[in-house]
Short mmCIF file of C-alpha atoms in Angstrom, two decimals:
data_model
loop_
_atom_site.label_atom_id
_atom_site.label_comp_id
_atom_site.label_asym_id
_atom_site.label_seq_id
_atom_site.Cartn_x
_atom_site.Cartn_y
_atom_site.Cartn_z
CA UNK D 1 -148.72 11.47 243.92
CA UNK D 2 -148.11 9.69 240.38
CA UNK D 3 -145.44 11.98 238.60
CA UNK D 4 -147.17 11.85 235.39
CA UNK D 5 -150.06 10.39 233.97
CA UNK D 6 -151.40 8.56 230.95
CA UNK D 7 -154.46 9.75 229.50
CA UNK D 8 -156.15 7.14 227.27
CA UNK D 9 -157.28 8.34 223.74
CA UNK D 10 -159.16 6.56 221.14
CA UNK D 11 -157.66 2.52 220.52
CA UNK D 12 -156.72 3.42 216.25
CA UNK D 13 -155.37 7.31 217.73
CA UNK D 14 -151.53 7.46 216.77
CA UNK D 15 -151.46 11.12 218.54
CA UNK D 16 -150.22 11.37 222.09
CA UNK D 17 -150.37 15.04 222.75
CA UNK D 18 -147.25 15.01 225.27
CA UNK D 19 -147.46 17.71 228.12
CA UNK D 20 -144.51 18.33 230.24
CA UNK D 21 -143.97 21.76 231.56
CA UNK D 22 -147.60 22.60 233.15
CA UNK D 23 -147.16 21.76 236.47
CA UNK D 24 -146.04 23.63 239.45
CA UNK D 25 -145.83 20.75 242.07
CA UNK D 26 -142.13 20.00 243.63
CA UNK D 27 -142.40 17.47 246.32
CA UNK D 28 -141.10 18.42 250.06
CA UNK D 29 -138.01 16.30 249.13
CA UNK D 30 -136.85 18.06 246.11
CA UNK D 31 -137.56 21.32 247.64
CA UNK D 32 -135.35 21.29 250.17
CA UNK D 33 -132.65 21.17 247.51
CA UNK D 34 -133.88 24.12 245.95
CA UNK D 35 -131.95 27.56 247.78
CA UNK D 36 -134.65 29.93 246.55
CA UNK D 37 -136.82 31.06 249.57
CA UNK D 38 -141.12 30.44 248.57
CA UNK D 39 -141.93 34.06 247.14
CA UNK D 40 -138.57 33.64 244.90
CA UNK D 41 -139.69 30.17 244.09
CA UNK D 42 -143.47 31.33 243.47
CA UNK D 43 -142.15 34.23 240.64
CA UNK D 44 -139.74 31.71 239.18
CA UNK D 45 -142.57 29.34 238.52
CA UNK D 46 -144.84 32.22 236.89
CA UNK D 47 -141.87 32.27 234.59
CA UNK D 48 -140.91 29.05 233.75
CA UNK D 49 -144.24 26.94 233.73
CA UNK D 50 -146.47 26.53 230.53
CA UNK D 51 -149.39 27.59 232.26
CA UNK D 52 -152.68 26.37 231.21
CA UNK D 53 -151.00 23.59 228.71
CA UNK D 54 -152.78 20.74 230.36
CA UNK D 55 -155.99 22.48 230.03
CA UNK D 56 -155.67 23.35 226.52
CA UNK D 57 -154.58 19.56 225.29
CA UNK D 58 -157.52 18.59 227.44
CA UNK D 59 -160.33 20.76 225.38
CA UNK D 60 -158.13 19.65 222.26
CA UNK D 61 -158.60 15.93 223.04
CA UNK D 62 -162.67 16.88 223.52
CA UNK D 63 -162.64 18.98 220.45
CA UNK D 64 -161.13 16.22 218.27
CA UNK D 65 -162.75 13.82 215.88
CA UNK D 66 -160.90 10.24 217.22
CA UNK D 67 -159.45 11.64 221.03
CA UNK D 68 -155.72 11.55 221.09
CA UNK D 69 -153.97 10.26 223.98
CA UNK D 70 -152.31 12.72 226.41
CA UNK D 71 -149.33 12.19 228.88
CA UNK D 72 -148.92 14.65 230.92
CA UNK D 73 -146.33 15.86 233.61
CA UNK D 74 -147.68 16.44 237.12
CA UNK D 75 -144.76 17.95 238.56
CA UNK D 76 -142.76 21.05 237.84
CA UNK D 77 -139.98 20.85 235.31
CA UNK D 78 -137.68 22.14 238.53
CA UNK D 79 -137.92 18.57 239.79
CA UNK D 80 -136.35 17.25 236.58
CA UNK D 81 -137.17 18.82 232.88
CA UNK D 82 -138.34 14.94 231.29
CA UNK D 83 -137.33 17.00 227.48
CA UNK D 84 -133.72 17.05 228.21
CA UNK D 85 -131.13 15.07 227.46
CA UNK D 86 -129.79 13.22 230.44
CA UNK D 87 -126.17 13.52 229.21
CA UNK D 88 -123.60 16.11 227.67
CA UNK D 89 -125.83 16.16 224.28
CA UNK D 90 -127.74 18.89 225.93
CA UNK D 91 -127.07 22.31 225.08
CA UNK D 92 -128.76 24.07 228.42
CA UNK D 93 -126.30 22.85 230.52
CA UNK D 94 -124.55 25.71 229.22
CA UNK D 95 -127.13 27.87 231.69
CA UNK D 96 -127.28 25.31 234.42
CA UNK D 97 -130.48 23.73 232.62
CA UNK D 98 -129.85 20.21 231.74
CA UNK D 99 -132.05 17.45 233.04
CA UNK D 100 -131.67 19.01 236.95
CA UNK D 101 -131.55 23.12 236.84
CA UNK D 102 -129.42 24.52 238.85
CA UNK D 103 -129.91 28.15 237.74
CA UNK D 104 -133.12 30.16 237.27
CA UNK D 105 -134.77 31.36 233.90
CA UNK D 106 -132.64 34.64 235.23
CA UNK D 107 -129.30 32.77 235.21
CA UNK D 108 -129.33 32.82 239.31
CA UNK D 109 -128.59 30.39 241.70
CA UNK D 110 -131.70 27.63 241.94
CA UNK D 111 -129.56 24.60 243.17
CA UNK D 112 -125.77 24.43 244.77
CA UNK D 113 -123.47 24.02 241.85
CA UNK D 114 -122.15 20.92 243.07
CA UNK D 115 -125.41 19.44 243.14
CA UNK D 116 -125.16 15.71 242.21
CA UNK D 117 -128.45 15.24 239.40
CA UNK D 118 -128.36 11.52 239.63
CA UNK D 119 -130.89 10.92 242.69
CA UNK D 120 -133.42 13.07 240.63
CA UNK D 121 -132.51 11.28 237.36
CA UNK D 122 -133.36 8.07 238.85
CA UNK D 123 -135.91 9.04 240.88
CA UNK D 124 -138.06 10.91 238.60
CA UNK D 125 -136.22 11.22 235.14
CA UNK D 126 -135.80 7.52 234.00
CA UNK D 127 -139.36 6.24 235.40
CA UNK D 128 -140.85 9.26 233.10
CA UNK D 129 -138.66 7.97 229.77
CA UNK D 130 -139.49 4.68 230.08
CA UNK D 131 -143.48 5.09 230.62
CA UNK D 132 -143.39 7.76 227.27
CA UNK D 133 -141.26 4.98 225.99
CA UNK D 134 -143.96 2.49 226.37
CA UNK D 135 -146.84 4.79 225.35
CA UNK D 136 -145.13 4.99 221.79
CA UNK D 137 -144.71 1.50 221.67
CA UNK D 138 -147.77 1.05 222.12
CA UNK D 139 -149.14 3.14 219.95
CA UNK D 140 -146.59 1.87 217.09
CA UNK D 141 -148.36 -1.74 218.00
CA UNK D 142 -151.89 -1.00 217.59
CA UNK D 143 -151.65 1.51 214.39
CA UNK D 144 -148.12 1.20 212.96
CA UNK D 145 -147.50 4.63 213.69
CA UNK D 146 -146.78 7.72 216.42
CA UNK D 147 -147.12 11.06 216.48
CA UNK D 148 -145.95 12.85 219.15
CA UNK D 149 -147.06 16.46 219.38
CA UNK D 150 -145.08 18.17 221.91
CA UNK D 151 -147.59 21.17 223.74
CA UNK D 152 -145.50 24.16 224.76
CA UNK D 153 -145.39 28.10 225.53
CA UNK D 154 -143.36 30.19 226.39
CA UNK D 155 -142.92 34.50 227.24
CA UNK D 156 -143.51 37.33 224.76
CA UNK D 157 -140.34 38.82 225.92
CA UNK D 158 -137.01 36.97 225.87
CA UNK D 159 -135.49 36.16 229.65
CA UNK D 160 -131.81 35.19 230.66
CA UNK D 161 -131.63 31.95 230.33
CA UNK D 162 -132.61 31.62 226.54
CA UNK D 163 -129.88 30.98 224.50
CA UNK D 164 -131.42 31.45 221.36
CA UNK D 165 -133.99 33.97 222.24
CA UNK D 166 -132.56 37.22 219.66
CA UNK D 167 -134.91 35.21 216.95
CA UNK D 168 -138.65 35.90 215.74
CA UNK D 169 -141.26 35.02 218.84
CA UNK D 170 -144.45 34.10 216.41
CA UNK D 171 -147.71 33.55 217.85
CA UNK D 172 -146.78 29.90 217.39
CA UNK D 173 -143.54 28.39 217.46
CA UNK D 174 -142.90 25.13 215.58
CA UNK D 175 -140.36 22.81 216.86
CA UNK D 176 -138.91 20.48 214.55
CA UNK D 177 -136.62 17.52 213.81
CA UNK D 178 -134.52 17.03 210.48
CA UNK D 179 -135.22 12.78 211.18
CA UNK D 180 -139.03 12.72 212.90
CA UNK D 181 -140.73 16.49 211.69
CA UNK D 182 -141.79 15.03 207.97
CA UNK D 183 -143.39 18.39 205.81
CA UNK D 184 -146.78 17.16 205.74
CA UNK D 185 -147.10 17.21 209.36
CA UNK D 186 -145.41 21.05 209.21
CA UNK D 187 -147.73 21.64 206.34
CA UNK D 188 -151.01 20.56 208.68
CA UNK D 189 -149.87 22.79 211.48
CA UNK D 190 -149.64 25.29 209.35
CA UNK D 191 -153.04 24.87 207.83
CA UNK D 192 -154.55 24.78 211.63
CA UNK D 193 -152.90 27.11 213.33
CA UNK D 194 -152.79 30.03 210.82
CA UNK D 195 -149.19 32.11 210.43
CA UNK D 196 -146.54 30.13 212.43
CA UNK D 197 -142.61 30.41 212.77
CA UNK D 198 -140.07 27.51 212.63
CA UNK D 199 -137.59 26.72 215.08
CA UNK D 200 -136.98 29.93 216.31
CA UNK D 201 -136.96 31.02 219.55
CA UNK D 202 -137.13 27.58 220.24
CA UNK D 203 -136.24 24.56 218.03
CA UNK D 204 -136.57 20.51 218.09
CA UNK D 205 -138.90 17.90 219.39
CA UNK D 206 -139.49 15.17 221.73
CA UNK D 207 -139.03 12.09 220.71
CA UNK D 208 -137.88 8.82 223.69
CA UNK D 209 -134.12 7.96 222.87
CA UNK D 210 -135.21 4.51 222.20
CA UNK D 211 -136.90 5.90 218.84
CA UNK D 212 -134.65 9.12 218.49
CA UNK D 213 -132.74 9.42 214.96
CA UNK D 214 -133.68 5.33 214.39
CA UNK D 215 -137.42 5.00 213.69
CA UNK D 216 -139.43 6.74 211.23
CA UNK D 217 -142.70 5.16 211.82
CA UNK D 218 -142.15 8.03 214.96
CA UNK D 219 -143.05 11.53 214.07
CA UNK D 220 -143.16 14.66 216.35
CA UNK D 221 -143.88 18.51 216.04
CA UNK D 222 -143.25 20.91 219.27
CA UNK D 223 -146.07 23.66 219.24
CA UNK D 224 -144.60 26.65 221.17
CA UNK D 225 -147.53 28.79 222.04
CA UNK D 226 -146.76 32.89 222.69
CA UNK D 227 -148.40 33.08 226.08
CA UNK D 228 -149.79 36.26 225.26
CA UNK D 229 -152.31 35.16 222.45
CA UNK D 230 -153.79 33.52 225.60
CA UNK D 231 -153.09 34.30 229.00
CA UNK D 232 -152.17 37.26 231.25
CA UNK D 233 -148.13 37.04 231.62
CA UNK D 234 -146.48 35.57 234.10
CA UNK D 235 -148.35 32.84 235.76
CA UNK D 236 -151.71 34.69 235.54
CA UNK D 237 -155.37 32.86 234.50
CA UNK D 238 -155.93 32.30 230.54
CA UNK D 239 -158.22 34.29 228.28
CA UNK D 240 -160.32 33.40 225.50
CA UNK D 241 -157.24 32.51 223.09
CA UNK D 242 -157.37 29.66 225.12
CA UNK D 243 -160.68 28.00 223.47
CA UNK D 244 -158.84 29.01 220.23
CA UNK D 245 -156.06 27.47 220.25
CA UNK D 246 -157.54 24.19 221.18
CA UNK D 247 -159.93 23.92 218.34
CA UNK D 248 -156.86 24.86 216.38
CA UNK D 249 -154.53 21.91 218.32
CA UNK D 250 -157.87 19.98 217.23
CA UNK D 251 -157.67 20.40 213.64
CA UNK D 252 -153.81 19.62 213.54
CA UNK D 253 -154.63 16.33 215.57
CA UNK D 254 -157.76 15.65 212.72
CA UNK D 255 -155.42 16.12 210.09
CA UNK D 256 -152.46 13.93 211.37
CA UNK D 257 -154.63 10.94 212.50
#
């Protein structure tokens, strides 16, 4: 199966409404590297997928006056997390979660510790950088300009593994960048989504190195959804906050294209 996918929006869009912890797929290759037996595995995805993500950029997209473009992540972030630096930049691998986790949301074994990440970088990693890469490219070609609009949740309750997680957990999280997060685009979240909290329990954005800290033409906002304003925690099916929140991810992607 294609590791990701590329869902075209409207030709003059410059919104790609970027997707990358929905999924719960690991291919029979990379799970054999993973030491947690399938129940363990099953309650550790509850905990650490974005359930119902997809589904909500999807009604967004519908909802929208000019459809943005989506790309979104068809397998679980335990194959490799695409948002992470590849390199000692990244803060997580403080808790085993750099690029290729080897610990659990609960700080427990997921991988060996000696586990080499490279296979999984270049198997599934760089192919997924490059093709975001070329999405932004693409849309810097045909409009000038890209805004990427990272769609996230994450628990009401702080686990383990977060290392910032004694902070405020708003309804909505916004994730921002000192270089690509300019205030009119915090300003228009803001105005769509209601009462929202910066940076805290979770901060920054996703933007492909190529771009990072060098272009400005490239803009991006993480949205960090409390999973209970719309789904039953962990794992479970979502509720009506779901239709909510999409005509609200709507409005934002109105106001920014």
């Amino acid at each position: 199966m294609p590791s990701f996918d590329l869902l075209p929006g409207a030709e003059q869009s410059p919104v790609i409404l970027h997707v990358p912890h929905s999924a719960r797929e690991i291919p029979a290759e990379v799970r054999a590297g993973i030491v947690l037996d399938d129940p363990a595995l099953e309650r550790e995805l509850d905990h650490i997928v974005d359930a119902h993500t997809a589904e909500l950029a999807e009604e967004a997209a519908g909802l929208a006056g000019r459809a943005p473009w989506r790309f979104v992540n068809r397998l679980s972030r335990l194959v490799v997390d695409p948002e992470r630096f590849p390199d000692e930049r990244e803060e997580m691998l403080a808790v085993g979660m750099g690029a290729v986790y080897t610990r659990t949301t609960g700080c427990e074994p997921l991988r060996p510790a000696d586990t080499d990440p490279e296979p999984l970088v270049e198997r599934w990693f760089r192919p997924y950088a490059r093709a975001m890469t070329e999405a932004v490219a693409e849309r810097l070609a045909a409009v000038g300009r890209a805004v990427v609009i990272d769609v996230h949740s994450y628990p009401s309750a702080p686990l383990p593994y977060e290392l910032h997680g004694e902070g405020p957990r708003p309804a909505v999280c916004l994730g921002t960048d000192p270089f690509h997060t300019p205030p009119e685009l915090v300003a228009a979240a803001r105005q769509a989504f209601g009462e929202v909290g910066l940076d805290s329990p979770f901060s920054g954005t996703y933007v492909p190195l190529e771009f990072y800290g060098r272009d400005p033409r490239v803009s991006a906002l993480m949205v960090e959804i409390r999973r209970d304003t719309y789904m039953t925690e962990p794992g479970g099916p979502a509720g009506p906050g779901l239709n909510r929140l999409a005509r609200a991810l709507a409005a934002l992607v109105d106001a920014v294209d």
